Coordinates of C-alpha atoms in Angstrom, one line a residue:
Chain A
M1 CA 6.9 12.8 34.5
V2 CA 4.5 9.9 34.6
R3 CA 4.5 9.2 30.9
L4 CA 8.3 8.6 30.9
I5 CA 7.8 5.4 32.9
P6 CA 7.8 2.6 30.4
K7 CA 5.3 0.1 31.9
D8 CA 6.4 -2.1 29.1
I9 CA 4.2 -4.9 29.7
K10 CA 1.1 -2.9 28.7
F11 CA 2.1 -2.8 25.1
F12 CA 2.2 -6.6 25.0
D13 CA -1.2 -6.8 26.7
M14 CA -2.6 -4.4 24.2
F15 CA -1.2 -6.4 21.2
A16 CA -2.5 -9.6 22.6
E17 CA -5.9 -8.1 23.0
M18 CA -5.8 -6.8 19.4
A19 CA -5.0 -10.3 18.1
S20 CA -7.7 -11.9 20.1
N21 CA -10.3 -9.3 18.8
L22 CA -9.1 -10.1 15.3
G23 CA -9.7 -13.8 16.0
D24 CA -13.3 -13.0 17.0
G25 CA -13.8 -11.2 13.7
A26 CA -12.2 -13.9 11.6
R27 CA -14.3 -16.6 13.2
L28 CA -17.5 -14.7 12.7
L29 CA -16.6 -14.1 9.0
K30 CA -15.8 -17.8 8.6
Q31 CA -19.2 -18.9 10.0
T32 CA -21.0 -16.4 7.8
L33 CA -19.2 -17.7 4.7
E34 CA -20.1 -21.3 5.7
D35 CA -23.8 -20.9 6.1
F36 CA -24.8 -17.4 4.9
Q37 CA -27.3 -17.1 7.7
D38 CA -28.2 -13.7 9.1
V39 CA -25.6 -12.1 6.9
D40 CA -26.8 -8.5 7.6
A41 CA -26.8 -8.9 11.4
R42 CA -23.5 -10.6 11.5
V43 CA -21.8 -8.0 9.3
Q44 CA -23.1 -5.4 11.6
Q45 CA -21.5 -7.4 14.5
L46 CA -18.3 -7.5 12.4
K47 CA -18.5 -3.8 12.1
D48 CA -18.6 -3.5 15.9
I49 CA -15.6 -5.8 16.2
E50 CA -13.7 -3.7 13.6
H51 CA -14.5 -0.5 15.4
R52 CA -13.2 -2.0 18.6
G53 CA -10.1 -2.9 16.7
D54 CA -9.7 0.7 15.5
D55 CA -10.0 1.9 19.1
M56 CA -7.3 -0.6 20.2
T57 CA -5.0 0.5 17.4
H58 CA -5.6 4.1 18.3
N59 CA -4.8 3.5 21.9
I60 CA -1.5 1.7 21.1
L61 CA -0.4 4.5 18.8
T62 CA -1.4 7.2 21.4
K63 CA 0.5 5.3 24.1
L64 CA 3.4 5.1 21.6
N65 CA 3.4 8.8 21.0
Q66 CA 3.4 9.5 24.8
T67 CA 6.0 6.9 25.8
F68 CA 9.6 7.7 25.8
I69 CA 11.1 4.2 26.4
T70 CA 9.4 1.4 24.5
P71 CA 9.8 -2.4 25.0
F72 CA 10.9 -2.7 21.3
D73 CA 11.6 -0.4 18.4
R74 CA 9.1 2.4 17.9
E75 CA 8.9 1.7 14.2
D76 CA 8.1 -2.0 14.9
I77 CA 5.4 -1.1 17.4
Y78 CA 3.9 1.2 14.8
R79 CA 4.1 -1.4 12.0
L80 CA 2.8 -4.2 14.1
A81 CA -0.2 -2.2 15.2
S82 CA -0.8 -1.1 11.7
S83 CA -0.6 -4.5 10.1
L84 CA -2.9 -6.1 12.8
D85 CA -5.3 -3.3 12.1
D86 CA -5.1 -4.0 8.4
V87 CA -6.0 -7.7 8.8
L88 CA -9.2 -6.9 10.6
D89 CA -10.0 -4.1 8.1
F90 CA -9.9 -6.7 5.3
V91 CA -11.9 -9.2 7.3
Y92 CA -14.5 -6.6 7.7
A93 CA -14.2 -5.5 4.0
A94 CA -15.0 -9.1 3.1
G95 CA -18.1 -8.9 5.2
V96 CA -19.1 -5.6 3.6
R97 CA -18.8 -7.2 0.1
L98 CA -21.5 -9.7 1.1
V99 CA -24.0 -7.0 1.9
M100 CA -22.9 -4.5 -0.7
Y101 CA -23.0 -7.0 -3.5
K102 CA -25.9 -9.1 -2.0
I103 CA -23.8 -12.3 -2.2
T104 CA -26.0 -15.1 -0.8
S105 CA -23.7 -18.0 -1.5
A106 CA -20.1 -18.6 -2.5
P107 CA -17.9 -21.6 -3.4
P108 CA -16.2 -23.3 -0.5
A109 CA -12.9 -21.5 -1.3
A110 CA -14.3 -18.4 0.4
S111 CA -14.8 -20.0 3.8
I112 CA -11.6 -22.0 3.4
L113 CA -9.8 -18.6 3.0
A114 CA -11.6 -17.3 6.0
G115 CA -10.5 -20.4 7.9
I116 CA -6.9 -19.7 7.0
I117 CA -7.3 -16.2 8.4
V118 CA -8.6 -17.7 11.6
K119 CA -5.5 -19.9 11.8
Q120 CA -3.2 -17.0 11.3
S121 CA -5.1 -15.0 14.0
D122 CA -4.6 -17.9 16.4
Q123 CA -0.9 -18.0 15.6
L124 CA -0.6 -14.3 16.1
T125 CA -2.5 -14.4 19.4
D126 CA -0.3 -17.2 20.6
A127 CA 2.9 -15.4 19.5
L128 CA 1.8 -12.1 21.1
A129 CA 0.9 -13.7 24.4
R130 CA 4.4 -15.0 24.7
L131 CA 6.3 -12.0 23.3
G132 CA 6.5 -10.2 26.6
K133 CA 7.7 -13.2 28.4
K134 CA 9.9 -15.6 26.5
H135 CA 10.4 -15.5 22.8
D136 CA 10.5 -19.3 22.5
N137 CA 8.5 -20.5 19.5
V138 CA 7.6 -17.1 18.3
L139 CA 9.7 -17.7 15.2
E140 CA 7.8 -20.9 14.6
N141 CA 4.5 -19.0 14.7
C142 CA 5.9 -16.7 12.1
V143 CA 7.0 -19.5 9.8
E144 CA 3.5 -21.0 10.1
I145 CA 1.8 -17.7 9.3
N146 CA 3.9 -17.4 6.2
R147 CA 3.1 -20.9 5.2
L148 CA -0.6 -20.1 5.7
E149 CA -0.3 -17.1 3.4
N150 CA 1.2 -19.2 0.7
E151 CA -1.6 -21.7 1.1
A152 CA -4.2 -18.9 0.8
D153 CA -2.5 -17.6 -2.3
G154 CA -2.9 -21.0 -3.9
V155 CA -6.5 -21.4 -2.8
A156 CA -7.4 -17.9 -4.1
R157 CA -5.7 -18.3 -7.5
A158 CA -7.3 -21.7 -8.1
A159 CA -10.7 -20.3 -7.1
I160 CA -10.3 -17.3 -9.4
A161 CA -9.1 -19.5 -12.3
V162 CA -12.3 -21.6 -11.9
L163 CA -14.4 -18.5 -11.7
F164 CA -13.0 -17.3 -15.1
E165 CA -13.7 -20.7 -16.6
K166 CA -17.2 -21.3 -15.3
E167 CA -18.8 -18.0 -14.5
K168 CA -20.4 -16.5 -17.7
D169 CA -22.0 -13.5 -16.0
P170 CA -19.4 -10.8 -15.8
I171 CA -21.1 -9.0 -12.9
S172 CA -21.2 -12.2 -10.7
L173 CA -17.6 -12.8 -11.7
I174 CA -16.6 -9.3 -10.5
K175 CA -18.3 -9.8 -7.2
L176 CA -16.7 -13.2 -6.3
K177 CA -13.3 -12.2 -7.7
E178 CA -13.2 -9.3 -5.4
L179 CA -14.4 -11.3 -2.4
Y180 CA -11.5 -13.8 -2.9
E181 CA -9.0 -11.0 -3.4
V182 CA -10.1 -9.2 -0.2
L183 CA -9.8 -12.4 1.7
E184 CA -6.4 -13.2 0.3
T185 CA -5.2 -9.6 1.1
A186 CA -6.1 -10.2 4.7
T187 CA -3.7 -13.1 4.8
D188 CA -1.0 -10.9 3.3
K189 CA -1.4 -8.4 6.1
A190 CA -1.2 -11.2 8.7
E191 CA 2.1 -12.1 7.0
D192 CA 3.2 -8.5 7.3
A193 CA 2.5 -8.7 11.1
A194 CA 4.5 -11.9 11.3
N195 CA 7.4 -10.3 9.5
V196 CA 7.5 -7.5 12.0
L197 CA 7.4 -10.0 14.9
E198 CA 10.2 -12.0 13.4
G199 CA 12.3 -8.8 13.3
V200 CA 11.5 -8.0 16.9
V201 CA 12.6 -11.5 18.0
L202 CA 15.8 -11.5 15.9
K203 CA 16.9 -8.0 17.1
S204 CA 16.5 -9.1 20.7
A205 CA 18.3 -12.4 20.2
Chain B
M1 CA 30.4 -9.9 19.5
V2 CA 30.8 -10.9 15.9
R3 CA 27.5 -9.4 14.7
L4 CA 28.5 -5.9 15.9
I5 CA 31.1 -5.8 13.1
P6 CA 29.5 -3.9 10.2
K7 CA 31.0 -5.7 7.2
D8 CA 29.2 -3.0 5.3
I9 CA 30.1 -4.1 1.9
K10 CA 27.9 -7.2 2.2
F11 CA 24.7 -5.1 2.2
F12 CA 25.7 -3.6 -1.1
D13 CA 26.5 -7.0 -2.6
M14 CA 23.2 -8.3 -1.4
F15 CA 21.3 -5.5 -3.0
A16 CA 23.2 -5.8 -6.3
E17 CA 22.3 -9.5 -6.3
M18 CA 18.6 -8.7 -5.7
A19 CA 18.6 -6.2 -8.6
S20 CA 20.3 -8.7 -10.9
N21 CA 17.8 -11.4 -10.0
L22 CA 14.9 -8.9 -10.7
G23 CA 16.5 -8.3 -14.1
D24 CA 16.3 -12.0 -14.8
G25 CA 12.6 -12.1 -13.9
A26 CA 11.8 -9.0 -15.9
R27 CA 13.6 -10.3 -19.0
L28 CA 11.8 -13.7 -18.8
L29 CA 8.5 -11.9 -18.5
K30 CA 9.2 -9.7 -21.5
Q31 CA 10.1 -12.7 -23.6
T32 CA 6.9 -14.5 -22.6
L33 CA 4.8 -11.5 -23.4
E34 CA 6.5 -11.2 -26.8
D35 CA 5.9 -14.7 -28.1
F36 CA 3.6 -16.5 -25.6
Q37 CA 5.6 -19.7 -26.0
D38 CA 5.8 -22.3 -23.2
V39 CA 3.9 -19.9 -20.9
D40 CA 3.3 -22.5 -18.1
A41 CA 6.9 -23.6 -18.0
R42 CA 8.2 -20.0 -18.1
V43 CA 5.8 -18.8 -15.4
Q44 CA 7.0 -21.8 -13.2
Q45 CA 10.6 -20.5 -13.9
L46 CA 9.5 -17.0 -12.9
K47 CA 8.1 -18.5 -9.7
D48 CA 11.6 -19.9 -8.9
I49 CA 13.1 -16.5 -9.5
E50 CA 10.6 -14.9 -7.3
H51 CA 11.2 -17.4 -4.5
R52 CA 14.9 -16.7 -4.9
G53 CA 14.1 -13.0 -4.5
D54 CA 12.1 -13.7 -1.4
D55 CA 15.1 -15.5 0.1
M56 CA 17.4 -12.6 -0.7
T57 CA 15.0 -10.1 0.8
H58 CA 14.7 -12.2 3.9
N59 CA 18.5 -12.5 4.2
I60 CA 18.9 -8.7 4.0
L61 CA 16.3 -8.1 6.6
T62 CA 17.7 -10.8 8.9
K63 CA 21.1 -9.3 8.5
L64 CA 19.7 -5.8 9.2
N65 CA 18.1 -7.1 12.4
Q66 CA 21.4 -8.6 13.5
T67 CA 23.6 -5.7 12.6
F68 CA 24.2 -2.8 14.9
I69 CA 26.0 -0.4 12.5
T70 CA 24.7 -0.2 9.0
P71 CA 26.2 1.4 5.9
F72 CA 23.2 3.6 5.5
D73 CA 20.0 4.4 7.5
R74 CA 18.2 1.3 8.8
E75 CA 14.9 2.5 7.5
D76 CA 16.4 3.0 4.0
I77 CA 17.8 -0.5 3.9
Y78 CA 14.4 -1.8 5.0
R79 CA 12.6 0.3 2.3
L80 CA 15.0 -0.5 -0.4
A81 CA 14.8 -4.2 0.2
S82 CA 11.0 -4.1 0.4
S83 CA 10.5 -2.1 -2.8
L84 CA 12.9 -4.3 -4.8
D85 CA 11.0 -7.3 -3.5
D86 CA 7.7 -5.6 -4.5
V87 CA 8.9 -5.1 -8.1
L88 CA 9.6 -8.8 -8.6
D89 CA 6.4 -9.7 -6.8
F90 CA 4.5 -7.7 -9.5
V91 CA 6.6 -9.1 -12.3
Y92 CA 5.6 -12.6 -11.1
A93 CA 2.0 -11.5 -10.5
A94 CA 1.9 -10.6 -14.2
G95 CA 3.1 -14.0 -15.1
V96 CA 0.5 -15.6 -12.8
R97 CA -2.3 -13.7 -14.6
L98 CA -1.3 -15.3 -17.9
V99 CA -1.8 -18.8 -16.4
M100 CA -4.7 -18.0 -14.2
Y101 CA -6.7 -16.2 -16.9
K102 CA -5.4 -18.4 -19.7
I103 CA -4.2 -15.3 -21.7
T104 CA -2.7 -16.6 -24.9
S105 CA -2.0 -13.3 -26.6
A106 CA -1.9 -9.6 -25.7
P107 CA -1.5 -6.3 -27.5
P108 CA 2.2 -5.0 -27.8
A109 CA 1.6 -2.7 -24.9
A110 CA 2.0 -5.6 -22.5
S111 CA 5.5 -6.5 -23.7
I112 CA 6.4 -2.8 -24.0
L113 CA 5.6 -2.4 -20.4
A114 CA 7.7 -5.5 -19.5
G115 CA 10.5 -3.9 -21.5
I116 CA 10.3 -0.8 -19.4
I117 CA 10.6 -2.9 -16.3
V118 CA 13.7 -4.5 -17.8
K119 CA 15.2 -1.1 -18.4
Q120 CA 14.4 0.0 -14.8
S121 CA 15.9 -3.2 -13.4
D122 CA 19.1 -2.5 -15.4
Q123 CA 19.3 1.0 -14.0
L124 CA 18.8 -0.3 -10.5
T125 CA 21.5 -3.0 -11.0
D126 CA 23.8 -0.3 -12.3
A127 CA 23.1 2.1 -9.5
L128 CA 23.4 -0.6 -6.8
A129 CA 26.7 -1.9 -8.2
R130 CA 28.2 1.6 -7.7
L131 CA 26.5 2.5 -4.4
G132 CA 29.1 0.9 -2.2
K133 CA 31.9 2.6 -4.1
K134 CA 31.3 6.0 -5.6
H135 CA 27.9 7.6 -5.8
D136 CA 28.6 9.2 -9.2
N137 CA 25.7 8.9 -11.6
V138 CA 23.4 7.2 -9.1
L139 CA 21.2 10.2 -9.2
E140 CA 21.1 10.0 -13.0
N141 CA 20.0 6.4 -12.7
C142 CA 17.2 7.6 -10.4
V143 CA 16.1 10.3 -12.8
E144 CA 15.9 7.7 -15.6
I145 CA 13.9 5.2 -13.5
N146 CA 11.4 8.0 -12.7
R147 CA 11.2 8.9 -16.4
L148 CA 10.6 5.3 -17.3
E149 CA 7.8 5.1 -14.8
N150 CA 6.1 8.1 -16.4
E151 CA 6.5 6.4 -19.8
A152 CA 4.9 3.2 -18.4
D153 CA 2.1 5.3 -17.1
G154 CA 1.3 6.7 -20.5
V155 CA 1.6 3.3 -22.2
A156 CA -0.7 1.7 -19.7
R157 CA -3.3 4.4 -19.9
A158 CA -3.4 4.5 -23.6
A159 CA -3.6 0.7 -23.8
I160 CA -6.5 0.6 -21.3
A161 CA -8.3 3.4 -23.1
V162 CA -8.1 1.4 -26.4
L163 CA -9.3 -1.7 -24.5
F164 CA -12.4 0.1 -23.3
E165 CA -13.0 1.3 -26.8
K166 CA -12.5 -1.9 -28.7
E167 CA -13.1 -4.9 -26.4
K168 CA -16.7 -5.7 -26.2
D169 CA -16.4 -8.9 -24.0
P170 CA -16.3 -7.7 -20.4
I171 CA -14.4 -10.8 -19.2
S172 CA -11.6 -10.4 -21.7
L173 CA -11.5 -6.7 -20.8
I174 CA -11.1 -7.5 -17.1
K175 CA -8.2 -9.9 -17.8
L176 CA -6.2 -7.5 -20.0
K177 CA -6.9 -4.5 -17.8
E178 CA -5.5 -6.3 -14.8
L179 CA -2.5 -7.4 -16.7
Y180 CA -1.7 -3.8 -17.7
E181 CA -2.3 -2.6 -14.2
V182 CA 0.0 -5.2 -12.6
L183 CA 2.8 -4.4 -15.1
E184 CA 2.3 -0.7 -14.4
T185 CA 2.4 -1.2 -10.7
A186 CA 5.8 -3.0 -11.0
T187 CA 7.2 0.2 -12.6
D188 CA 5.8 2.2 -9.6
K189 CA 7.6 0.0 -7.2
A190 CA 10.9 0.4 -9.1
E191 CA 10.3 4.2 -8.8
D192 CA 9.9 3.7 -5.0
A193 CA 13.3 1.9 -4.9
A194 CA 14.8 4.8 -6.9
N195 CA 13.4 7.3 -4.5
V196 CA 15.0 5.5 -1.5
L197 CA 18.3 5.4 -3.4
E198 CA 18.1 9.1 -4.2
G199 CA 17.6 9.8 -0.4
V200 CA 20.6 7.6 0.5
V201 CA 22.8 9.5 -1.9
L202 CA 21.6 13.0 -0.8
K203 CA 22.0 12.2 2.9
S204 CA 25.6 11.1 2.3
A205 CA 26.4 14.1 0.0
Chain C
M1 CA 27.9 23.7 7.5
V2 CA 24.9 25.6 6.3
R3 CA 22.6 22.6 6.0
L4 CA 23.0 21.8 9.7
I5 CA 21.0 24.9 10.5
P6 CA 17.5 23.8 11.0
K7 CA 15.4 26.7 9.7
D8 CA 12.5 24.7 11.0
I9 CA 9.8 27.0 9.9
K10 CA 10.4 26.2 6.3
F11 CA 9.1 22.7 6.6
F12 CA 5.8 24.0 7.9
D13 CA 5.5 26.5 5.1
M14 CA 6.3 23.7 2.6
F15 CA 3.6 21.5 4.1
A16 CA 1.0 24.3 4.1
E17 CA 1.8 25.0 0.5
M18 CA 1.3 21.3 -0.4
A19 CA -2.1 21.2 1.4
S20 CA -3.2 24.4 -0.4
N21 CA -2.2 22.9 -3.8
L22 CA -4.1 19.8 -2.9
G23 CA -7.1 22.0 -2.2
D24 CA -6.8 23.5 -5.7
G25 CA -6.8 20.0 -7.2
A26 CA -9.7 18.8 -5.2
R27 CA -11.8 21.8 -6.0
L28 CA -11.1 21.5 -9.7
L29 CA -12.1 17.8 -9.6
K30 CA -15.3 18.6 -7.7
Q31 CA -16.4 21.2 -10.4
T32 CA -15.6 18.8 -13.2
L33 CA -17.7 16.0 -11.5
E34 CA -20.6 18.5 -11.1
D35 CA -20.9 19.8 -14.6
F36 CA -18.7 17.6 -16.8
Q37 CA -17.7 20.7 -18.8
D38 CA -14.3 20.9 -20.6
V39 CA -13.3 17.6 -19.1
D40 CA -10.1 17.2 -21.2
A41 CA -8.8 20.7 -20.5
R42 CA -9.6 20.5 -16.8
V43 CA -7.9 17.1 -16.4
Q44 CA -4.9 18.6 -18.2
Q45 CA -5.0 21.4 -15.6
L46 CA -5.3 18.8 -12.9
K47 CA -2.2 17.1 -14.2
D48 CA -0.2 20.4 -13.9
I49 CA -1.4 20.7 -10.3
E50 CA -0.4 17.1 -9.6
H51 CA 3.1 17.7 -11.1
R52 CA 3.4 20.8 -8.9
G53 CA 2.5 18.6 -6.0
D54 CA 5.2 16.1 -7.0
D55 CA 7.8 18.9 -7.1
M56 CA 6.7 20.1 -3.6
T57 CA 7.0 16.5 -2.2
H58 CA 10.3 16.1 -3.8
N59 CA 11.6 19.4 -2.3
I60 CA 10.4 18.4 1.2
L61 CA 12.1 15.0 1.0
T62 CA 15.3 16.5 -0.5
K63 CA 15.3 19.1 2.4
L64 CA 14.7 16.3 4.8
N65 CA 17.7 14.3 3.5
Q66 CA 19.9 17.4 3.8
T67 CA 18.7 18.6 7.2
F68 CA 20.3 17.3 10.4
I69 CA 17.8 18.7 12.9
T70 CA 14.2 18.6 12.0
P71 CA 11.2 20.3 13.7
F72 CA 9.5 16.9 14.2
D73 CA 10.4 13.3 13.7
R74 CA 12.1 12.5 10.4
E75 CA 9.7 9.5 9.9
D76 CA 6.7 11.7 10.5
I77 CA 7.9 14.3 8.0
Y78 CA 8.4 11.5 5.5
R79 CA 5.0 10.0 6.1
L80 CA 3.2 13.3 6.1
A81 CA 4.7 14.3 2.8
S82 CA 4.0 10.9 1.3
S83 CA 0.4 10.8 2.4
L84 CA -0.4 14.4 1.2
D85 CA 1.2 13.4 -2.1
D86 CA -0.9 10.3 -2.2
V87 CA -4.2 12.3 -1.8
L88 CA -3.4 14.4 -4.8
D89 CA -2.3 11.4 -6.8
F90 CA -5.7 9.8 -6.3
V91 CA -7.5 13.1 -7.0
Y92 CA -5.6 13.2 -10.3
A93 CA -6.3 9.5 -10.9
A94 CA -10.0 10.2 -10.6
G95 CA -9.6 12.9 -13.3
V96 CA -7.7 10.5 -15.5
R97 CA -10.5 7.9 -15.3
L98 CA -12.9 10.5 -16.8
V99 CA -10.7 10.8 -19.9
M100 CA -9.5 7.2 -20.1
Y101 CA -13.0 5.8 -19.8
K102 CA -14.7 8.7 -21.6
I103 CA -17.1 9.2 -18.7
T104 CA -19.4 12.0 -19.6
S105 CA -21.7 11.9 -16.6
A106 CA -21.9 10.3 -13.2
P107 CA -24.4 10.0 -10.3
P108 CA -24.2 12.8 -7.7
A109 CA -22.2 10.4 -5.4
A110 CA -19.1 11.1 -7.4
S111 CA -19.1 14.9 -6.9
I112 CA -20.2 14.4 -3.2
L113 CA -17.1 12.3 -2.7
A114 CA -15.0 15.0 -4.4
G115 CA -16.6 17.5 -2.1
I116 CA -15.6 15.4 0.9
I117 CA -12.0 15.5 -0.4
V118 CA -12.2 19.3 -0.6
K119 CA -13.4 19.5 3.0
Q120 CA -10.5 17.2 4.1
S121 CA -8.0 19.4 2.2
D122 CA -9.3 22.5 3.9
Q123 CA -9.0 20.8 7.3
L124 CA -5.4 19.8 6.4
T125 CA -4.6 23.3 5.2
D126 CA -6.0 24.8 8.4
A127 CA -4.1 22.3 10.6
L128 CA -0.8 22.7 8.8
A129 CA -1.0 26.5 8.8
R130 CA -1.1 26.3 12.6
L131 CA 1.3 23.4 13.2
G132 CA 4.4 25.6 13.3
K133 CA 2.8 28.0 15.7
K134 CA 0.4 26.6 18.2
H135 CA -1.1 23.2 18.1
D136 CA -4.5 24.3 19.4
N137 CA -7.3 22.7 17.5
V138 CA -5.0 20.5 15.3
L139 CA -6.5 17.5 17.0
E140 CA -10.0 18.7 16.2
N141 CA -9.0 19.0 12.5
C142 CA -7.8 15.4 12.7
V143 CA -11.0 14.2 14.3
E144 CA -13.0 15.9 11.5
I145 CA -10.8 14.4 8.8
N146 CA -11.4 11.0 10.2
R147 CA -15.2 11.6 10.4
L148 CA -15.1 12.8 6.7
E149 CA -13.4 9.6 5.7
N150 CA -16.1 7.5 7.4
E151 CA -18.7 9.6 5.6
A152 CA -17.0 9.0 2.3
D153 CA -16.9 5.3 3.0
G154 CA -20.7 5.2 3.5
V155 CA -21.3 7.3 0.4
A156 CA -19.0 5.1 -1.8
R157 CA -20.5 1.8 -0.5
A158 CA -24.1 3.0 -1.1
A159 CA -23.2 4.2 -4.5
I160 CA -21.5 1.0 -5.5
A161 CA -24.5 -1.0 -4.1
V162 CA -26.8 1.0 -6.3
L163 CA -24.6 0.5 -9.2
F164 CA -24.7 -3.3 -8.8
E165 CA -28.4 -3.2 -8.6
K166 CA -29.2 -0.8 -11.5
E167 CA -26.3 -1.0 -14.0
K168 CA -26.8 -3.9 -16.3
D169 CA -23.8 -3.1 -18.6
P170 CA -20.8 -4.6 -17.0
I171 CA -18.3 -2.3 -18.7
S172 CA -20.2 0.8 -17.5
L173 CA -20.3 -0.7 -14.1
I174 CA -16.5 -1.3 -14.1
K175 CA -15.9 2.3 -15.0
L176 CA -18.0 3.9 -12.4
K177 CA -17.1 1.4 -9.6
E178 CA -13.4 2.3 -10.2
L179 CA -14.2 6.1 -10.2
Y180 CA -15.9 5.7 -6.8
E181 CA -13.1 3.6 -5.4
V182 CA -10.4 6.0 -6.5
L183 CA -12.3 8.9 -4.9
E184 CA -12.8 6.9 -1.7
T185 CA -9.1 6.0 -1.6
A186 CA -8.2 9.7 -1.8
T187 CA -10.1 10.2 1.5
D188 CA -8.2 7.2 3.1
K189 CA -4.9 8.9 2.2
A190 CA -6.1 12.2 3.8
E191 CA -6.9 10.2 6.9
D192 CA -3.4 8.8 6.9
A193 CA -2.1 12.4 6.8
A194 CA -4.3 13.3 9.7
N195 CA -3.1 10.3 11.7
V196 CA 0.5 11.4 11.2
L197 CA -0.5 14.9 12.3
E198 CA -2.2 13.6 15.4
G199 CA 1.0 11.7 16.3
V200 CA 3.1 14.8 15.9
V201 CA 0.9 16.8 18.2
L202 CA 0.7 14.1 20.8
K203 CA 4.4 13.6 20.9
S204 CA 5.0 17.3 21.4
A205 CA 2.3 17.6 24.1

């Protein structure tokens, strides 16, 4: 019988924890892209953060599968967990590119993009901390996360355009293009999470 | 209480409008890929169309979140809106590639692919216009959209194979390969929309 | 009235058949990547297997749309069918790359990755054969499929890192990089299927 008891609040705590873990990962990536110090060790640390995120996602989905009454729509819990997980996957994927392609420096656009992911993570953390209590301002967080995604889009496109103009070595071009794309995709996934959040708030309005 | 009233017909109107806006975007892209005239201005226009599409998608999802009784499954409304939005995203993404990579000409395969997207958009517009009334022929539209996706697949693969045979400059190859892939992905997303439509019709049969 | 009768067992049979067809495709791909004999003919055969898989997916989704009571959650049936379909799509996409890029040899990593897909397919076949009966061990299959995905990740990354170190021809690099990525994505999709299966088992526990 126990698992029929909703204990709703725990879902919110779990999501807040996921967003905070994502923030740790995004911050670490940003630092790495700023100074390129200790890249291997930091990417290893990023891997640990990403594994922690995987466990958190898994725990939410397991709880979802074992809970009969949920604090908001099952599909939304599923989508929110999946999209938060995706953001961190792409943050880690950016780190992996540094090691795999032996990238030892990058134009500022890379750390600017990572900075945008940090801001989105902070907005998500803020929104998720309040979701279980009052929904005030959650929609504002969502609007800001969408705005940040647009900003990232512009930064990535400009950086890739410069790359195609300046970089004559195709292999270097391939490496940096992919780094930018992976970073930009992380901001898309944060927008996905924000869109789910917006839906949750609107449904309960 | 007002938002409990279904007003079903509006969902269908909104979808028909989305498909028609998509058609506008696809046609503009096709023209651009045929003559490469005024590329920057036209891609700017495409951006406006894509923004309009974003607003339409957002309106459908907001309405979905505020509507208790929907004319067909909530998940299907969500998926249909998302996949129509995706088609236009990729149409615009193709336009962006022209500007970002300064592509000033392309083999006929590019405009042929855009032409296939136009045909798929017309099939979607046709199907969605009839969805709220009678379902006659909607399945035929779906079959045709799937056939067009297969055609696009063949065109894109052949064009990429030629590219790898003829193009000796890796950077030019990267640009055109991506253009073809983005165009082909747009046709995949149109197929996704058709698959949702097919499900809607079958469930109501 | 007939279509209200669940006939649950048929869904399980259909899924088992899909997994077995996927295994056929994965095995054929593995052989091709081992000896590169009769590539064109084998990829044509792979296409037939992929088309068969499309039909099977279509049949499951049609049945889903016409069935009122399903043996497990509608969304899970949809997701399981889609992810199994995706695995085979990427297996076939790997084959297509061989023909489209005229790849006539590849480092062992390629066939090792295909071998991992074979193992995942066998785990899926095994799990799906038992799903309709007893759930014993299905969770163990899921754990193993996830472990195999991690293994594939490592193999693909190492192979791509070597490629960037050794391959000086950018066009050859593009070809093999994409082959590895497509193979690795197939293992991701198998993990998606395993995650759905895990949810199904946990919900019914």
